[in-house]
Amino acid sequence: MMMQMLNLYFTAPRKDKDAFEALKAKDVASVENNLLSPESVFADTIQKVMSCGNYRTRTLTKAILDEINLDDAYRIYKERFADAGDFTFFFVGNIDEATFKPLVEQYIASLPSKGKKEMWKDRKIETPKGIVKRTVKKGVEPKSAVRLTYTGTYDWSVKSRTEARAVMNILNIMMRETMREDKGGVYGVGAGFNPIHYPTSKYMISIRFGCAPENVDMLISTAKEQIAILKKDGPSQKNLDKTKETMHRELETSLRDNGFWLSVMNTYYTNGDSYADFLNINKIIDGITPQMVKELTNKYFNDANYDEFTLYPEK
């Protein structure tokens, strides 16, 4: 049935006016509700600033939804799925090859193919340069949200991604200990590393936490203090060992998950990574040293491109 449905997505899309209008009405209601949500307004502000207001990253509005036309949407869909020759299909699971192969031949090999090859386009979505600070005032509840970001160019590789993730894990340990356990000031705190390969290799680090409005400045300073410690002294051996152990254990657990393998296959294929590099991840983790963490912290937490966003209640 799955293979039949896959085939029908290409060959027999259904144009349903009632379903279209119902979905559109649902989206309009969602958009209108978002205007009342402090968190949504805050997220929209961050998106606009971090994409330099690029047209393709516009916040969805009722006016944009009203522009959507069923006939145009259906035409575009059919055009996009008219040629399966440039599609790549990934299947993960308990698959019996002898049973599966005839289904592939019947439902995928029979799809229309024109032999056309397509290439992505650079839409010039850039992050801001320099230091940017924005404050959003929305809502009445006595709570705030903070997001700190660092951006820069990036050397794309499996090794660099693994090492950067270790740096974030160590920083997360340090921030949780100081900001949540010692000061009791945050509802939750986390740092994440988002590498981007195309159109140019770059990264974005995001530190996020929620807190009481009166604690915003103090906790931002505390987060920066932990980064400064990593820059100057590197990590403690205890935190480095804990991070390595956690990364090894997470990888071991993930290897038993179909979704994880699907993500690996898709990511590696899309970005041109060597699958052989995946087999070296445990070795990469073992090779991380305190000096390496120190150097990477200085490299990635570059104050030249720093963005600070804060959400406060209106009153």
Short mmCIF file of C-alpha atoms in Angstrom, two decimals, residues 27-196:
data_model
loop_
_atom_site.label_atom_id
_atom_site.label_comp_id
_atom_site.label_asym_id
_atom_site.label_seq_id
_atom_site.Cartn_x
_atom_site.Cartn_y
_atom_site.Cartn_z
CA ASP A 27 -3.85 28.04 8.46
CA VAL A 28 -5.57 31.44 8.66
CA ALA A 29 -6.79 30.66 12.17
CA SER A 30 -3.28 29.55 13.16
CA VAL A 31 -1.73 32.72 11.76
CA GLU A 32 -4.24 34.92 13.60
CA ASN A 33 -3.57 33.06 16.86
CA ASN A 34 0.17 33.52 16.38
CA LEU A 35 -0.29 37.29 16.39
CA LEU A 36 -1.52 36.98 19.98
CA SER A 37 1.34 34.72 21.08
CA PRO A 38 4.43 36.46 22.52
CA GLU A 39 6.57 33.45 21.64
CA SER A 40 5.42 33.49 18.01
CA VAL A 41 5.98 37.24 17.62
CA PHE A 42 9.43 36.79 19.20
CA ALA A 43 10.27 33.92 16.81
CA ASP A 44 9.06 35.95 13.82
CA THR A 45 11.31 38.85 14.80
CA ILE A 46 14.32 36.54 15.09
CA GLN A 47 13.60 34.97 11.71
CA LYS A 48 13.29 38.35 9.99
CA VAL A 49 16.50 39.70 11.50
CA MET A 50 18.56 36.53 11.01
CA SER A 51 17.59 36.32 7.31
CA CYS A 52 18.11 40.06 6.74
CA GLY A 53 14.45 40.30 5.76
CA ASN A 54 14.82 37.98 2.76
CA TYR A 55 11.58 37.71 0.77
CA ARG A 56 11.60 33.91 0.93
CA THR A 57 11.67 33.86 4.72
CA ARG A 58 8.64 36.11 5.18
CA THR A 59 6.41 35.39 8.15
CA LEU A 60 3.21 33.74 6.98
CA THR A 61 0.27 36.14 7.13
CA LYS A 62 -3.40 36.07 6.18
CA ALA A 63 -2.60 38.31 3.19
CA ILE A 64 -0.08 35.77 1.90
CA LEU A 65 -2.52 32.90 2.44
CA ASP A 66 -5.18 34.83 0.51
CA GLU A 67 -2.80 34.90 -2.47
CA ILE A 68 -2.76 31.09 -2.68
CA ASN A 69 -4.84 29.75 -5.53
CA LEU A 70 -5.88 26.10 -5.82
CA ASP A 71 -5.41 25.97 -9.59
CA ASP A 72 -1.89 27.44 -9.36
CA ALA A 73 -0.93 25.14 -6.48
CA TYR A 74 -2.17 22.09 -8.39
CA ARG A 75 -0.31 23.15 -11.53
CA ILE A 76 2.94 23.70 -9.65
CA TYR A 77 2.59 20.34 -7.88
CA LYS A 78 2.08 18.48 -11.14
CA GLU A 79 5.05 20.24 -12.70
CA ARG A 80 7.29 19.35 -9.75
CA PHE A 81 6.28 15.68 -9.82
CA ALA A 82 6.21 15.27 -13.60
CA ASP A 83 9.74 13.84 -13.71
CA ALA A 84 10.80 11.22 -11.14
CA GLY A 85 14.17 10.74 -12.80
CA ASP A 86 15.90 13.23 -10.50
CA PHE A 87 14.36 11.91 -7.29
CA THR A 88 16.24 9.81 -4.74
CA PHE A 89 14.30 7.36 -2.58
CA PHE A 90 15.46 6.08 0.80
CA PHE A 91 13.92 3.06 2.52
CA VAL A 92 14.92 1.89 5.99
CA GLY A 93 13.55 -0.95 8.04
CA ASN A 94 13.11 -4.68 8.27
CA ILE A 95 12.97 -5.09 4.49
CA ASP A 96 13.07 -8.41 2.69
CA GLU A 97 14.92 -7.62 -0.55
CA ALA A 98 13.34 -10.47 -2.51
CA THR A 99 9.86 -9.15 -1.69
CA PHE A 100 10.79 -5.50 -2.01
CA LYS A 101 12.54 -5.52 -5.38
CA PRO A 102 9.44 -6.36 -7.48
CA LEU A 103 7.52 -3.57 -5.71
CA VAL A 104 10.27 -1.08 -6.58
CA GLU A 105 10.21 -2.24 -10.19
CA GLN A 106 6.44 -1.98 -10.39
CA TYR A 107 5.77 1.28 -8.55
CA ILE A 108 8.98 3.32 -8.82
CA ALA A 109 10.68 2.17 -12.00
CA SER A 110 7.42 2.81 -13.87
CA LEU A 111 7.23 6.48 -12.82
CA PRO A 112 7.59 9.08 -15.60
CA SER A 113 11.19 10.12 -16.26
CA LYS A 114 12.52 12.68 -18.72
CA GLY A 115 16.18 12.39 -17.75
CA LYS A 116 16.25 16.02 -16.63
CA LYS A 117 18.76 17.06 -13.97
CA GLU A 118 18.04 20.05 -11.76
CA MET A 119 20.25 22.19 -9.53
CA TRP A 120 19.46 24.26 -6.47
CA LYS A 121 19.61 28.04 -6.65
CA ASP A 122 21.28 30.43 -4.25
CA ARG A 123 18.47 32.66 -2.94
CA LYS A 124 20.97 34.92 -1.13
CA ILE A 125 19.60 34.34 2.35
CA GLU A 126 22.30 35.90 4.52
CA THR A 127 22.74 36.38 8.25
CA PRO A 128 23.44 39.88 9.58
CA LYS A 129 27.00 41.11 10.03
CA GLY A 130 28.23 42.74 13.20
CA ILE A 131 26.46 43.01 16.54
CA VAL A 132 22.65 43.14 16.53
CA LYS A 133 20.37 43.51 19.54
CA ARG A 134 16.58 43.43 19.43
CA THR A 135 13.98 43.66 22.19
CA VAL A 136 10.39 42.50 21.73
CA LYS A 137 7.66 43.51 24.17
CA LYS A 138 4.58 41.32 23.97
CA GLY A 139 2.17 39.72 26.40
CA VAL A 140 1.42 40.33 30.05
CA GLU A 141 2.78 37.24 31.81
CA PRO A 142 5.88 37.95 33.93
CA LYS A 143 8.26 35.85 31.88
CA SER A 144 10.97 36.51 29.32
CA ALA A 145 12.78 34.58 26.61
CA VAL A 146 16.34 35.04 25.43
CA ARG A 147 18.19 33.92 22.34
CA LEU A 148 21.87 34.58 21.69
CA THR A 149 23.37 33.66 18.31
CA TYR A 150 26.84 33.48 16.83
CA THR A 151 27.43 33.02 13.10
CA GLY A 152 30.38 32.54 10.78
CA THR A 153 31.94 30.52 7.98
CA TYR A 154 32.41 26.81 8.40
CA ASP A 155 34.61 23.95 7.17
CA TRP A 156 32.04 21.29 6.36
CA SER A 157 32.92 17.72 7.37
CA VAL A 158 31.68 14.89 9.56
CA LYS A 159 34.66 15.50 11.85
CA SER A 160 33.96 19.21 12.32
CA ARG A 161 30.26 18.55 13.00
CA THR A 162 31.08 15.95 15.64
CA GLU A 163 33.65 18.17 17.35
CA ALA A 164 31.31 21.18 17.35
CA ARG A 165 28.57 19.08 18.92
CA ALA A 166 30.95 18.11 21.71
CA VAL A 167 31.69 21.79 22.41
CA MET A 168 27.95 22.52 22.66
CA ASN A 169 27.43 19.55 25.00
CA ILE A 170 30.18 20.76 27.33
CA LEU A 171 28.80 24.32 27.31
CA ASN A 172 25.33 22.98 28.07
CA ILE A 173 26.67 21.18 31.15
CA MET A 174 28.34 24.37 32.35
CA MET A 175 25.30 26.58 31.73
CA ARG A 176 22.90 24.16 33.42
CA GLU A 177 25.13 24.00 36.49
CA THR A 178 25.51 27.78 36.82
CA MET A 179 22.27 29.18 35.41
CA ARG A 180 19.75 26.60 36.57
CA GLU A 181 21.22 24.70 39.49
CA ASP A 182 23.35 27.38 41.17
CA LYS A 183 21.30 30.50 40.43
CA GLY A 184 17.94 28.81 39.87
CA GLY A 185 17.29 31.51 37.32
CA VAL A 186 16.22 29.71 34.14
CA TYR A 187 13.30 27.47 33.22
CA GLY A 188 15.58 25.66 30.79
CA VAL A 189 18.76 26.46 28.86
CA GLY A 190 20.40 24.95 25.80
CA ALA A 191 23.02 25.66 23.16
CA GLY A 192 22.81 24.17 19.67
CA PHE A 193 25.10 24.13 16.65
CA ASN A 194 23.46 24.34 13.22
CA PRO A 195 25.87 23.78 10.29
CA ILE A 196 24.77 24.67 6.76
#
